[in-house]
JSON list of C-alpha atoms in Angstrom, two decimals:
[
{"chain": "A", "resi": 1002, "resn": "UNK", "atom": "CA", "xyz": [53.38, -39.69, -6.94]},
{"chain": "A", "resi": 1003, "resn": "UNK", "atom": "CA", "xyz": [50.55, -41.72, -5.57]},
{"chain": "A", "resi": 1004, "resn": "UNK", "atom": "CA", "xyz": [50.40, -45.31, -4.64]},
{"chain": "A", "resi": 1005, "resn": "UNK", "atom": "CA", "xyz": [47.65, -47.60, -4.33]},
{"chain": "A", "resi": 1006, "resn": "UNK", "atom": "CA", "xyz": [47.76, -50.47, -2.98]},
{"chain": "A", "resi": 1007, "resn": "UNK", "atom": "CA", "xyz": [44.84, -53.23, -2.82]},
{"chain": "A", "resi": 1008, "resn": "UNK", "atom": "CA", "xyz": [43.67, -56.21, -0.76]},
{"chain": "A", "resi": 1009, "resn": "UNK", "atom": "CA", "xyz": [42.89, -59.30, -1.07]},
{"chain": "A", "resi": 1010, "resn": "UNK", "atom": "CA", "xyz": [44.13, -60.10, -5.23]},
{"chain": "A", "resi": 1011, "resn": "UNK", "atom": "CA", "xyz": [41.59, -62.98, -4.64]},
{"chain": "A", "resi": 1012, "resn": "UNK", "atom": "CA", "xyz": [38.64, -63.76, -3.07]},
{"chain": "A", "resi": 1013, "resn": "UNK", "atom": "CA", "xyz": [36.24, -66.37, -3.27]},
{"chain": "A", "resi": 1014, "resn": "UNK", "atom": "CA", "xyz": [32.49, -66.35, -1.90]},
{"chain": "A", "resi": 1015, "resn": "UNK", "atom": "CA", "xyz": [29.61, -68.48, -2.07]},
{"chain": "A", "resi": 1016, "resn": "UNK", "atom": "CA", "xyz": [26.40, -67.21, -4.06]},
{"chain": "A", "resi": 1017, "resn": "UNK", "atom": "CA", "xyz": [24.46, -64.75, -1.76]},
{"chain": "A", "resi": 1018, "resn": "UNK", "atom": "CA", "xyz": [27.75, -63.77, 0.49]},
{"chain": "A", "resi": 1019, "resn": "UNK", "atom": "CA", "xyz": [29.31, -60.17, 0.89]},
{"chain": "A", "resi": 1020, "resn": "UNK", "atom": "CA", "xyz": [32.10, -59.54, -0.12]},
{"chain": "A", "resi": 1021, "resn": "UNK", "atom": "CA", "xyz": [34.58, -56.79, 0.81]},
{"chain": "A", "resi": 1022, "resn": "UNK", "atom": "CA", "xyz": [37.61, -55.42, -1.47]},
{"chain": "A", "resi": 1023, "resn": "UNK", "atom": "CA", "xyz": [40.30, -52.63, 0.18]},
{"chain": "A", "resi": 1024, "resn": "UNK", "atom": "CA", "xyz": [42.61, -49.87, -1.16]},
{"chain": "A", "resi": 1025, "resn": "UNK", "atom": "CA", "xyz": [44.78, -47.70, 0.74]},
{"chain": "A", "resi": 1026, "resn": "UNK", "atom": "CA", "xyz": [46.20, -44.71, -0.95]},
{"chain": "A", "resi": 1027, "resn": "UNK", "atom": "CA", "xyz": [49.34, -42.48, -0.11]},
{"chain": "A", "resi": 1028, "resn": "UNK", "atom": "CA", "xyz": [48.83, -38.72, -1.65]},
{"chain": "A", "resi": 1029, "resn": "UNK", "atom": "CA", "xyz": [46.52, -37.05, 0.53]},
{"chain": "A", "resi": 1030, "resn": "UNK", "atom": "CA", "xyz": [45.43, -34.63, -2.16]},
{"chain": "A", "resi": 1031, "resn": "UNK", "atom": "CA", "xyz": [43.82, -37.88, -3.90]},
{"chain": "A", "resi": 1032, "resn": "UNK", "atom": "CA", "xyz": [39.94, -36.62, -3.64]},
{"chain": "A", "resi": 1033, "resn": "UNK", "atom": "CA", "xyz": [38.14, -39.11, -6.71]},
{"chain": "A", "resi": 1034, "resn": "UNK", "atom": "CA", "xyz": [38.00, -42.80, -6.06]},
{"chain": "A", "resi": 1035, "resn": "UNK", "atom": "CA", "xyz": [36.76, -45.00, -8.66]},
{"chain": "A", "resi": 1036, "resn": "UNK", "atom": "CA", "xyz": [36.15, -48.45, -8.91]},
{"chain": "A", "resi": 1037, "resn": "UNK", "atom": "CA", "xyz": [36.18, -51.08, -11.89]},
{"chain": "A", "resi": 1038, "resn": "UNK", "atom": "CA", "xyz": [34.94, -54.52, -13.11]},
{"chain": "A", "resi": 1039, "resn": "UNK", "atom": "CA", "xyz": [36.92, -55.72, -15.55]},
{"chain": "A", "resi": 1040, "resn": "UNK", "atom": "CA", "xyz": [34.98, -59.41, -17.31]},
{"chain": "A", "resi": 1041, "resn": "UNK", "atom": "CA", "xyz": [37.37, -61.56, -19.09]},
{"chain": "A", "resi": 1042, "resn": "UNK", "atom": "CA", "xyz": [38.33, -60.30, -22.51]},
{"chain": "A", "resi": 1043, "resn": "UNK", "atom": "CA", "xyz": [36.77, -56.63, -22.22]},
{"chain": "A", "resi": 1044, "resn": "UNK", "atom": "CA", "xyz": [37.64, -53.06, -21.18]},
{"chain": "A", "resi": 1045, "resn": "UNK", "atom": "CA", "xyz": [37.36, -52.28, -17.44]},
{"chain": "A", "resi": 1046, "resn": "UNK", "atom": "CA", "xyz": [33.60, -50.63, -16.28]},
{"chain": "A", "resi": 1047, "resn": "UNK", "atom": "CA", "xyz": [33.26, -47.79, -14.00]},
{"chain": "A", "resi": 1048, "resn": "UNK", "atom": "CA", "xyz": [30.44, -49.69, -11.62]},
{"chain": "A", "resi": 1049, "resn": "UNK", "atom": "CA", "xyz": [30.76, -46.86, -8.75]},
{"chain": "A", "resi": 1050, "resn": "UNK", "atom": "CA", "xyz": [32.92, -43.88, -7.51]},
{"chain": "A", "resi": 1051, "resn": "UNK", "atom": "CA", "xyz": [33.04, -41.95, -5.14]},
{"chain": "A", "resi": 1052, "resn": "UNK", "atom": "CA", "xyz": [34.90, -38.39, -3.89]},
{"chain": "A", "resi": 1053, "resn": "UNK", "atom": "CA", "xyz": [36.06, -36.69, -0.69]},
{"chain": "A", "resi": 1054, "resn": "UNK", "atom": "CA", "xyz": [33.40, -35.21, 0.04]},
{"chain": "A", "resi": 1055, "resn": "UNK", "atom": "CA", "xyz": [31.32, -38.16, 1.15]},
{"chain": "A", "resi": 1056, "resn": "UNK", "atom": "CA", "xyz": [32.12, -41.00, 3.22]},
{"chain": "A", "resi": 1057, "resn": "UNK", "atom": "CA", "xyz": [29.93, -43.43, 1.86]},
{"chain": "A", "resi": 1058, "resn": "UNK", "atom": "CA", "xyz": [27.99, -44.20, -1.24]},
{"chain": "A", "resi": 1059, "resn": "UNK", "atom": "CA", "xyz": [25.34, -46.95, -2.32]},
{"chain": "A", "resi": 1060, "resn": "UNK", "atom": "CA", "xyz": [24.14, -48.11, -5.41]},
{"chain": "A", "resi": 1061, "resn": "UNK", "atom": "CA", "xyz": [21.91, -50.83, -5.34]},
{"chain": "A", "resi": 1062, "resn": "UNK", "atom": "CA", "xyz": [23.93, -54.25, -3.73]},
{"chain": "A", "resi": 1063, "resn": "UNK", "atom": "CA", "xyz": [26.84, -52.37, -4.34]},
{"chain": "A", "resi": 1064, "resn": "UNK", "atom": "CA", "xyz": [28.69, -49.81, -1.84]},
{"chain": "A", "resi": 1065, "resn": "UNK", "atom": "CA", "xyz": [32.00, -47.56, -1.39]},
{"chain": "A", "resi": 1066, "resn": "UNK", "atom": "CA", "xyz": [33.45, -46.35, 2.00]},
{"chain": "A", "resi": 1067, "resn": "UNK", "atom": "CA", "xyz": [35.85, -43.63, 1.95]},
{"chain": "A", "resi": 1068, "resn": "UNK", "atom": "CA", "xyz": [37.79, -42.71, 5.30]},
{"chain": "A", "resi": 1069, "resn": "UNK", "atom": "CA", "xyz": [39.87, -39.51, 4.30]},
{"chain": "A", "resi": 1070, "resn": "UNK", "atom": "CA", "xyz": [41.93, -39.74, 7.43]},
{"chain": "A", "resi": 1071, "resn": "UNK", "atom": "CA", "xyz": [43.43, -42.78, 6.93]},
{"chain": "A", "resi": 1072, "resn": "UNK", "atom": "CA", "xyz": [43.68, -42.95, 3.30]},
{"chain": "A", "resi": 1073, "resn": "UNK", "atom": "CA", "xyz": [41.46, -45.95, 2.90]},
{"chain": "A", "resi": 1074, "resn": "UNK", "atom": "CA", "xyz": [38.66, -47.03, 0.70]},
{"chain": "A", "resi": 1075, "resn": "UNK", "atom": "CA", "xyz": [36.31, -49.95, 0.23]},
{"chain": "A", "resi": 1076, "resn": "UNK", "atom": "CA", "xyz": [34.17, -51.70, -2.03]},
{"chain": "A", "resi": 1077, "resn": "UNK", "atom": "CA", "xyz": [31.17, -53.96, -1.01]},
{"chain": "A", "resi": 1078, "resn": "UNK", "atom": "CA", "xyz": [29.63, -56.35, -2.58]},
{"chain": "A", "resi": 1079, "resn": "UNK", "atom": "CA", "xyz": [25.92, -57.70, -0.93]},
{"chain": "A", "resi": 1080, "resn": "UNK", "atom": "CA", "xyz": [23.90, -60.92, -2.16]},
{"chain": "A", "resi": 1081, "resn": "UNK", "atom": "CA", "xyz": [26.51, -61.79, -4.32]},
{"chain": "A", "resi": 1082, "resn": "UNK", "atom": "CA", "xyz": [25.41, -63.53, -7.49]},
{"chain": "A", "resi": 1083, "resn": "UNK", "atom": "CA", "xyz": [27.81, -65.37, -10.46]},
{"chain": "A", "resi": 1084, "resn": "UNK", "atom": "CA", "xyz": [27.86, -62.66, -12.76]},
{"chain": "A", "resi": 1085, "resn": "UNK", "atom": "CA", "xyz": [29.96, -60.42, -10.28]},
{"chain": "A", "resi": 1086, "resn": "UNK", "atom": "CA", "xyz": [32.77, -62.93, -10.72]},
{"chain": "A", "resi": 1087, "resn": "UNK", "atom": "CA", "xyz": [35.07, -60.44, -12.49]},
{"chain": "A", "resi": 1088, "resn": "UNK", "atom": "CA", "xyz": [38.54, -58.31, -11.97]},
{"chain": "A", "resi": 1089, "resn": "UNK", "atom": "CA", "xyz": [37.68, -55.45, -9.94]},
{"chain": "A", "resi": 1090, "resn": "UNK", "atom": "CA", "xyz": [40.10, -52.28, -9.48]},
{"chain": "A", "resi": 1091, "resn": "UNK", "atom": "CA", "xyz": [40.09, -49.32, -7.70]},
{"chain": "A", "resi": 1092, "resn": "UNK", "atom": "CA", "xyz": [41.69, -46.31, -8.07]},
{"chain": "A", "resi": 1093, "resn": "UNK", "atom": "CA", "xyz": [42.83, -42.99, -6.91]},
{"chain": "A", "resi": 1094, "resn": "UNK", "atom": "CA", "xyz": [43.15, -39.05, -8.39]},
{"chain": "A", "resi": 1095, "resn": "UNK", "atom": "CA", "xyz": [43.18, -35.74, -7.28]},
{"chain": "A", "resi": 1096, "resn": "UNK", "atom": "CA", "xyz": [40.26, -34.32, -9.05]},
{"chain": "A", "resi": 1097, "resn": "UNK", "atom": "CA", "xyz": [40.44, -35.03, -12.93]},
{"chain": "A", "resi": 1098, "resn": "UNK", "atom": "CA", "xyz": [39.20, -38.63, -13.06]},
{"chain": "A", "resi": 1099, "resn": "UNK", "atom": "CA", "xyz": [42.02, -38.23, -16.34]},
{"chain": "A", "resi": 1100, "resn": "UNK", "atom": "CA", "xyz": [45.12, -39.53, -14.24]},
{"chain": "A", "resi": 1101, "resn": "UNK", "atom": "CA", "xyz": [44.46, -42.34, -12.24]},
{"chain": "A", "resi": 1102, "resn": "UNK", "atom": "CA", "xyz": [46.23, -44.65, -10.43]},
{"chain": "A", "resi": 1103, "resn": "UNK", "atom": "CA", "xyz": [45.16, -47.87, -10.38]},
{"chain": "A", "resi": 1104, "resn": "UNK", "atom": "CA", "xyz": [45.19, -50.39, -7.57]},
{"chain": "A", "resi": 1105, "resn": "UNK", "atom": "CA", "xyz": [46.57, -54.49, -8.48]},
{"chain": "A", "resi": 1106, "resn": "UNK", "atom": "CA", "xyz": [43.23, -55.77, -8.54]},
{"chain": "A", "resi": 1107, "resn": "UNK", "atom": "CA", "xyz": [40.91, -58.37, -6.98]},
{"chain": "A", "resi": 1108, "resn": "UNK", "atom": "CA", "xyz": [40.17, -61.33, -8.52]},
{"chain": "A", "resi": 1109, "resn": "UNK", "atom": "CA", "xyz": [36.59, -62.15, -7.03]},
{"chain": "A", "resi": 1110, "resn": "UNK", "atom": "CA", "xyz": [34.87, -65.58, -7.55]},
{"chain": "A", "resi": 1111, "resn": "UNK", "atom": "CA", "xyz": [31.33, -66.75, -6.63]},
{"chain": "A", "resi": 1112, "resn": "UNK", "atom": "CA", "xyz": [30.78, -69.70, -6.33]},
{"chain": "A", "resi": 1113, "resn": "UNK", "atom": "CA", "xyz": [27.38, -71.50, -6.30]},
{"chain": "W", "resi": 743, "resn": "UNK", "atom": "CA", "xyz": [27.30, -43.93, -30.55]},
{"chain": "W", "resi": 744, "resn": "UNK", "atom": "CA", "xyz": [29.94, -46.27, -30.52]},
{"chain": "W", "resi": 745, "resn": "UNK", "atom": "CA", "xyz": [31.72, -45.02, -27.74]},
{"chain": "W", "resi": 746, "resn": "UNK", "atom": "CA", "xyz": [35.69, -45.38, -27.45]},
{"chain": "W", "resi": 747, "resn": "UNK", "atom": "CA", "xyz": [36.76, -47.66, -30.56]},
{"chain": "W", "resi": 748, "resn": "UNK", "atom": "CA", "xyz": [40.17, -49.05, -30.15]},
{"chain": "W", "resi": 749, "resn": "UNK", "atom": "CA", "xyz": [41.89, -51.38, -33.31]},
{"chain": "W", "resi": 750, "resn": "UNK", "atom": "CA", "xyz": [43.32, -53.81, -33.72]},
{"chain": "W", "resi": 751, "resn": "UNK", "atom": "CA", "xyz": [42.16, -56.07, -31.37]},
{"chain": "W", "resi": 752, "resn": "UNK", "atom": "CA", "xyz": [44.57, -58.23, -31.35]},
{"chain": "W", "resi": 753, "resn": "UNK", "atom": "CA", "xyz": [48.22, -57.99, -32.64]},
{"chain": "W", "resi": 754, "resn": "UNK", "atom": "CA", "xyz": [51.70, -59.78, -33.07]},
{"chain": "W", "resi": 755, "resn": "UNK", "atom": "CA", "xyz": [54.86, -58.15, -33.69]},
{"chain": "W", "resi": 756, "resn": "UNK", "atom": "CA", "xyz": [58.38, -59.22, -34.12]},
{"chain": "W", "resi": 757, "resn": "UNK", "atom": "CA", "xyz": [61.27, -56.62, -31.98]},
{"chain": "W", "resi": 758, "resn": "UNK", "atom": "CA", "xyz": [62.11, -53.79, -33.91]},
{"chain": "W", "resi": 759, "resn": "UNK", "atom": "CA", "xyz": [58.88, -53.47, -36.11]},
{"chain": "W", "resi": 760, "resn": "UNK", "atom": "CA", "xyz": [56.75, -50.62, -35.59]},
{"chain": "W", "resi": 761, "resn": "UNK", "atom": "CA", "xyz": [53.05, -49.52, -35.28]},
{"chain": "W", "resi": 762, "resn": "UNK", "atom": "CA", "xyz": [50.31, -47.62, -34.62]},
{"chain": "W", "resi": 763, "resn": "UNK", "atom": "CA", "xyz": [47.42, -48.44, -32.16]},
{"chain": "W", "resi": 764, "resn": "UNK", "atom": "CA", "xyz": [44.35, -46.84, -33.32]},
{"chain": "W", "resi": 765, "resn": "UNK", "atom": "CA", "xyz": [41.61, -44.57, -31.33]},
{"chain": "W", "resi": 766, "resn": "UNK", "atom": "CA", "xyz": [38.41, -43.52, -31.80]},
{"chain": "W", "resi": 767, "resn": "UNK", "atom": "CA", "xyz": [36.23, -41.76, -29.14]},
{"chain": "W", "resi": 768, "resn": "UNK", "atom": "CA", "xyz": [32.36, -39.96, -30.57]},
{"chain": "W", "resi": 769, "resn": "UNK", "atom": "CA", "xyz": [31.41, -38.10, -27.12]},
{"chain": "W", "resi": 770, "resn": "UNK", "atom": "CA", "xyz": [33.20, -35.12, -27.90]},
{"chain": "W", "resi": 771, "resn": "UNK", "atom": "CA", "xyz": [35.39, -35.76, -24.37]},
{"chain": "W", "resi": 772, "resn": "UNK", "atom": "CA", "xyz": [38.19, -33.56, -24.47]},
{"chain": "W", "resi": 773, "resn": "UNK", "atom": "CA", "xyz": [40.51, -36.06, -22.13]},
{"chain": "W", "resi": 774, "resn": "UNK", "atom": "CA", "xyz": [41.88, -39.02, -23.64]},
{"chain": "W", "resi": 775, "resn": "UNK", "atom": "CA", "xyz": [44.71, -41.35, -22.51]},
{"chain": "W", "resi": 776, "resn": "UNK", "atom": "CA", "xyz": [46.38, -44.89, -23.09]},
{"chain": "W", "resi": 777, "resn": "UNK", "atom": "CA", "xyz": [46.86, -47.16, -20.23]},
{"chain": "W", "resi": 778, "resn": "UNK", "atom": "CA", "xyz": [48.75, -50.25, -20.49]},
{"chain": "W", "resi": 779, "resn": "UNK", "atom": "CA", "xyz": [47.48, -53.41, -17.77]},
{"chain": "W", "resi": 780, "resn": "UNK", "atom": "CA", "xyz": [50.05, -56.38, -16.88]},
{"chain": "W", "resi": 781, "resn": "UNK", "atom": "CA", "xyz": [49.66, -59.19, -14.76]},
{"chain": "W", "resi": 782, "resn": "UNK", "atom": "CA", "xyz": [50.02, -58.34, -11.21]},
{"chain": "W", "resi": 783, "resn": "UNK", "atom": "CA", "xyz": [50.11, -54.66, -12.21]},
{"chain": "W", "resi": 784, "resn": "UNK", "atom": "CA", "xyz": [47.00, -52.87, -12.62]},
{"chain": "W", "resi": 785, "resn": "UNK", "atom": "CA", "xyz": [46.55, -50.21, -15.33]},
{"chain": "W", "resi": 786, "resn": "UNK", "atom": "CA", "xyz": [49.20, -47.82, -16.00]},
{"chain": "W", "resi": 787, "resn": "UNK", "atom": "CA", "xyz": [48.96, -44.22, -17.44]},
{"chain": "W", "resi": 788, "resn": "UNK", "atom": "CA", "xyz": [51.52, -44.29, -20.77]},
{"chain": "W", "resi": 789, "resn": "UNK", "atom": "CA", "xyz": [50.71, -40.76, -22.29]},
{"chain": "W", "resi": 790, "resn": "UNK", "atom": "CA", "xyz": [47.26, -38.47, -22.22]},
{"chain": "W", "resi": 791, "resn": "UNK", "atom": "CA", "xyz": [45.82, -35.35, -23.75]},
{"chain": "W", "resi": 792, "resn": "UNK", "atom": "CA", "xyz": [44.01, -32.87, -22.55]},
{"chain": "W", "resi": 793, "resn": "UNK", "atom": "CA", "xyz": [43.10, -31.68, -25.89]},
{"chain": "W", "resi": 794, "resn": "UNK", "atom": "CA", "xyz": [43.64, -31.27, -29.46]},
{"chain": "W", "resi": 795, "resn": "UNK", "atom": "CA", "xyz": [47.53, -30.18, -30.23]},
{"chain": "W", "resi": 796, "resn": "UNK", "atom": "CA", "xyz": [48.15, -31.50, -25.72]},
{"chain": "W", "resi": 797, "resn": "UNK", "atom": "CA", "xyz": [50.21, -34.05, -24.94]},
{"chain": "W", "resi": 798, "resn": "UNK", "atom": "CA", "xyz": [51.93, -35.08, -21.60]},
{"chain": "W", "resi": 799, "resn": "UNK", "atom": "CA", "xyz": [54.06, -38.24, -20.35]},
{"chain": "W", "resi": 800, "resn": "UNK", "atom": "CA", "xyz": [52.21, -40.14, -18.15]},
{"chain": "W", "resi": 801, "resn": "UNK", "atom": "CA", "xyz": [53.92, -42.73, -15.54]},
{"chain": "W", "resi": 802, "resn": "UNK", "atom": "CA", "xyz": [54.91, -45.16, -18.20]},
{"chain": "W", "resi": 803, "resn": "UNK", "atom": "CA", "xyz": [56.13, -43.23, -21.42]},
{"chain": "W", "resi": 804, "resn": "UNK", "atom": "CA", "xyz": [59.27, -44.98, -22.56]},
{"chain": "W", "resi": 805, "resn": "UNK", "atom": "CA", "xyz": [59.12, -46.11, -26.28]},
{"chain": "W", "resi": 806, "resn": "UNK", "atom": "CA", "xyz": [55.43, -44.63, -26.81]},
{"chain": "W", "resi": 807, "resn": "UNK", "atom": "CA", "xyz": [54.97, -41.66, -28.80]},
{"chain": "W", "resi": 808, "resn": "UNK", "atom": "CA", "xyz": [51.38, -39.82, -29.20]},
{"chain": "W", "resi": 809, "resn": "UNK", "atom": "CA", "xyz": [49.89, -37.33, -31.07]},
{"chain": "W", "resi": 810, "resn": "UNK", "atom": "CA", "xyz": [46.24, -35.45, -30.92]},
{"chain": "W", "resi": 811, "resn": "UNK", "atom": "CA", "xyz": [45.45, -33.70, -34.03]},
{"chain": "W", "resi": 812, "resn": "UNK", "atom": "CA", "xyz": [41.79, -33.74, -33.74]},
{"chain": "W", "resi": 813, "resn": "UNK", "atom": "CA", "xyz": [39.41, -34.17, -30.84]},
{"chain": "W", "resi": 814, "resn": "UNK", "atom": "CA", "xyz": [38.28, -37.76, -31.72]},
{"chain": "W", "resi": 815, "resn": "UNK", "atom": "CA", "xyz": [41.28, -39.64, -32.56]},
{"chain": "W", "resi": 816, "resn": "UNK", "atom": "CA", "xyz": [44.72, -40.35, -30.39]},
{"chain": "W", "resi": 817, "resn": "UNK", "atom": "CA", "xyz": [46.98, -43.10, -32.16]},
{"chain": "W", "resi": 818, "resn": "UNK", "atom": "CA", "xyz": [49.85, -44.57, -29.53]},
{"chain": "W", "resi": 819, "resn": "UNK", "atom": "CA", "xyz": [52.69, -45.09, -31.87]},
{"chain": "W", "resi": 820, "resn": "UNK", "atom": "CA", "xyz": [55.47, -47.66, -30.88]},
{"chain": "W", "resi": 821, "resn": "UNK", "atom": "CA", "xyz": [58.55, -46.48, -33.14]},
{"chain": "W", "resi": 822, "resn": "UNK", "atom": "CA", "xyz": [60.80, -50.04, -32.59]},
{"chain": "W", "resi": 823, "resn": "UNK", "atom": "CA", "xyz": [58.66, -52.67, -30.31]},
{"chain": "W", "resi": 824, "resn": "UNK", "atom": "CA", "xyz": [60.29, -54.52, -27.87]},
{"chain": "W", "resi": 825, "resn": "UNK", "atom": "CA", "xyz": [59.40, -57.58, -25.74]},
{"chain": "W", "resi": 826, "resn": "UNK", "atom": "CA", "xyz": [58.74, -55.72, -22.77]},
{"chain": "W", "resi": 827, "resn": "UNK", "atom": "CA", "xyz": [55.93, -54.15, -24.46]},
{"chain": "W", "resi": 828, "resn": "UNK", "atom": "CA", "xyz": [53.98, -57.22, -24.68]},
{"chain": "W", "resi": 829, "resn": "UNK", "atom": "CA", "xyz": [50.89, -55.70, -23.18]},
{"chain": "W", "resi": 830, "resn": "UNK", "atom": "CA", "xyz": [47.09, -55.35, -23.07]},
{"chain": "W", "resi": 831, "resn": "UNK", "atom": "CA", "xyz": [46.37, -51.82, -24.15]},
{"chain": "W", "resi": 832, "resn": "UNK", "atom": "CA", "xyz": [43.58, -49.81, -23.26]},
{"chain": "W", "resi": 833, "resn": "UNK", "atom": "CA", "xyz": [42.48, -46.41, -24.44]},
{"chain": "W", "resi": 834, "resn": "UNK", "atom": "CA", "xyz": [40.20, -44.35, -22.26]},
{"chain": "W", "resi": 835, "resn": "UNK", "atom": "CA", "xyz": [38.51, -40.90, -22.79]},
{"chain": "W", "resi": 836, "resn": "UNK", "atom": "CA", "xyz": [37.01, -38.30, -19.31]},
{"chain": "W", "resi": 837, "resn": "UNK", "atom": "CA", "xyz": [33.91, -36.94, -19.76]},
{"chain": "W", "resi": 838, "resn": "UNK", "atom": "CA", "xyz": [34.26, -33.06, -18.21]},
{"chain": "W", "resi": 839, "resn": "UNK", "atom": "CA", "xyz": [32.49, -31.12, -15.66]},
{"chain": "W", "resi": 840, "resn": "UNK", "atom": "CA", "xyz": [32.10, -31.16, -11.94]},
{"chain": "W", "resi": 841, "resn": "UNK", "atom": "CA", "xyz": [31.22, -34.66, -12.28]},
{"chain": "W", "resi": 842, "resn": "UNK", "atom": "CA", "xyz": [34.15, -36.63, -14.36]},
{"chain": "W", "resi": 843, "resn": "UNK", "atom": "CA", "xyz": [34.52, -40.18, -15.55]},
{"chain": "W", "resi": 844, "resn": "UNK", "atom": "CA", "xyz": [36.82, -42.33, -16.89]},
{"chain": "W", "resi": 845, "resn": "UNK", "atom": "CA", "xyz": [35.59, -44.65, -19.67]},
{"chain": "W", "resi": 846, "resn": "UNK", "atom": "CA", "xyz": [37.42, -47.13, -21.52]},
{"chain": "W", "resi": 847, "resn": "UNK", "atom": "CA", "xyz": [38.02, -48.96, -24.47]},
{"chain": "W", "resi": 848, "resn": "UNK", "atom": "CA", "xyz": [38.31, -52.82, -25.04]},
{"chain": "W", "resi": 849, "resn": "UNK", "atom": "CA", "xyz": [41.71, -52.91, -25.62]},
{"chain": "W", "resi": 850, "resn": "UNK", "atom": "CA", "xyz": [44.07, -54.26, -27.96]},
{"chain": "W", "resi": 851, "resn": "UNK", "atom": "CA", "xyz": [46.17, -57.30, -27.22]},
{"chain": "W", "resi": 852, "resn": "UNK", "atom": "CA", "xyz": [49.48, -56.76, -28.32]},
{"chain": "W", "resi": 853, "resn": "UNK", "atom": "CA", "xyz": [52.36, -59.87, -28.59]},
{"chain": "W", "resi": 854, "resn": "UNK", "atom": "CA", "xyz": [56.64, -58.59, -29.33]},
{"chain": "W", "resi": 855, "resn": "UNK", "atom": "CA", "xyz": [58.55, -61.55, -30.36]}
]
């Protein structure tokens, strides 16, 4: 089955810092690749995806880079402010977005 | 629209009791699944449905049992708790189409002394 595996499971940033989070994945029919904030106490929150057949995708400071060939995936963060301080995971399936597997997760602090 | 609705929130049992986790979803999503997250862990897929009267094992399964009578509802049943189901669990429904999403519940925090 797949595997995902995800760097760093912490990372701290000052206010205004970027902030990058990585996944590798192992089944190469994986072609949806969501990612999730997850704030103390609640449910996780799709906050962007993204599937094979793009390599990038941007939604306003936030951004996912997907490089098919070496089963890899990233999340950036831009202008980081407090309230991103959260759990984030990312994920992997191969098409139903019903299935996933989920990466370890990244604790991410900003720090003023 | 309230969403997925997951109850209790919170929940202590002693080994060998059972219980049902409730689930509620009101988007009419015909995917729905429990996920389990431990420390250091992630999220992992216990059972899901893809529709009313479907049910399939997902990577986690021992000691669950589910059932999916209607298209709203999908109650994870654990028949004789044990410790090692001391968990966070999360419910989550997939809207359909070209263009599918995972959405999820907030969880119910569940304690087996």
């Amino acid at each position: 089955g797949e595997n995902v595996e995800q760097h760093p499971s912490t990372l701290s940033v000052q206010e205004g810092d970027s902030a990058v989070i990585k996944c590798t994945y192992s089944d190469s029919a994986s072609n949806y690749f969501p990612w999730y904030k997850q704030e103390l106490g609640k449910g996780p929150q799709l906050i962007i995806d993204i599937r094979s057949n793009v390599g990038e995708k941007k939604d306003q400071r936030i951004a996912v880079t997907l490089n098919k060939t070496a089963k890899h995936f990233s999340l950036h963060i831009t202008e980081t402010q407090p309230e991103d301080s959260a759990v984030y995971f990312c994920a992997a399936d191969t098409g139903t977005a019903s299935k996933l597997t989920f990466g370890t997760g990244t604790r991410l602090q900003v720090t003023l | 629209n309230a969403g997925v609705t997951q109850t209790p929130k919170f929940q202590v049992l002693k080994t060998g009791q059972s219980m049902t986790l409730q689930c509620a979803q009101d988007m009419n999503h015909e995917y729905m699944s429990w996920y389990r997250q431990d420390p250091g862990m992630g999220l992992r897929l216990i059972h899901y449905s893809v529709g009313a009267g479907i049910t399939d094992q997902g990577e986690v399964p021992n000691g669950y049992n589910v059932s999916r009578s209607t298209t709203e509802d999908f109650p994870l049943r654990l028949l004789s708790a044990a410790p090692s189901q001391t968990s966070v669990y999360f419910c989550a429904t997939t809207s359909a189409g070209a263009n599918e999403k995972l959405f999820f519940g907030s969880g119910t925090q569940l304690s087996v002394l």
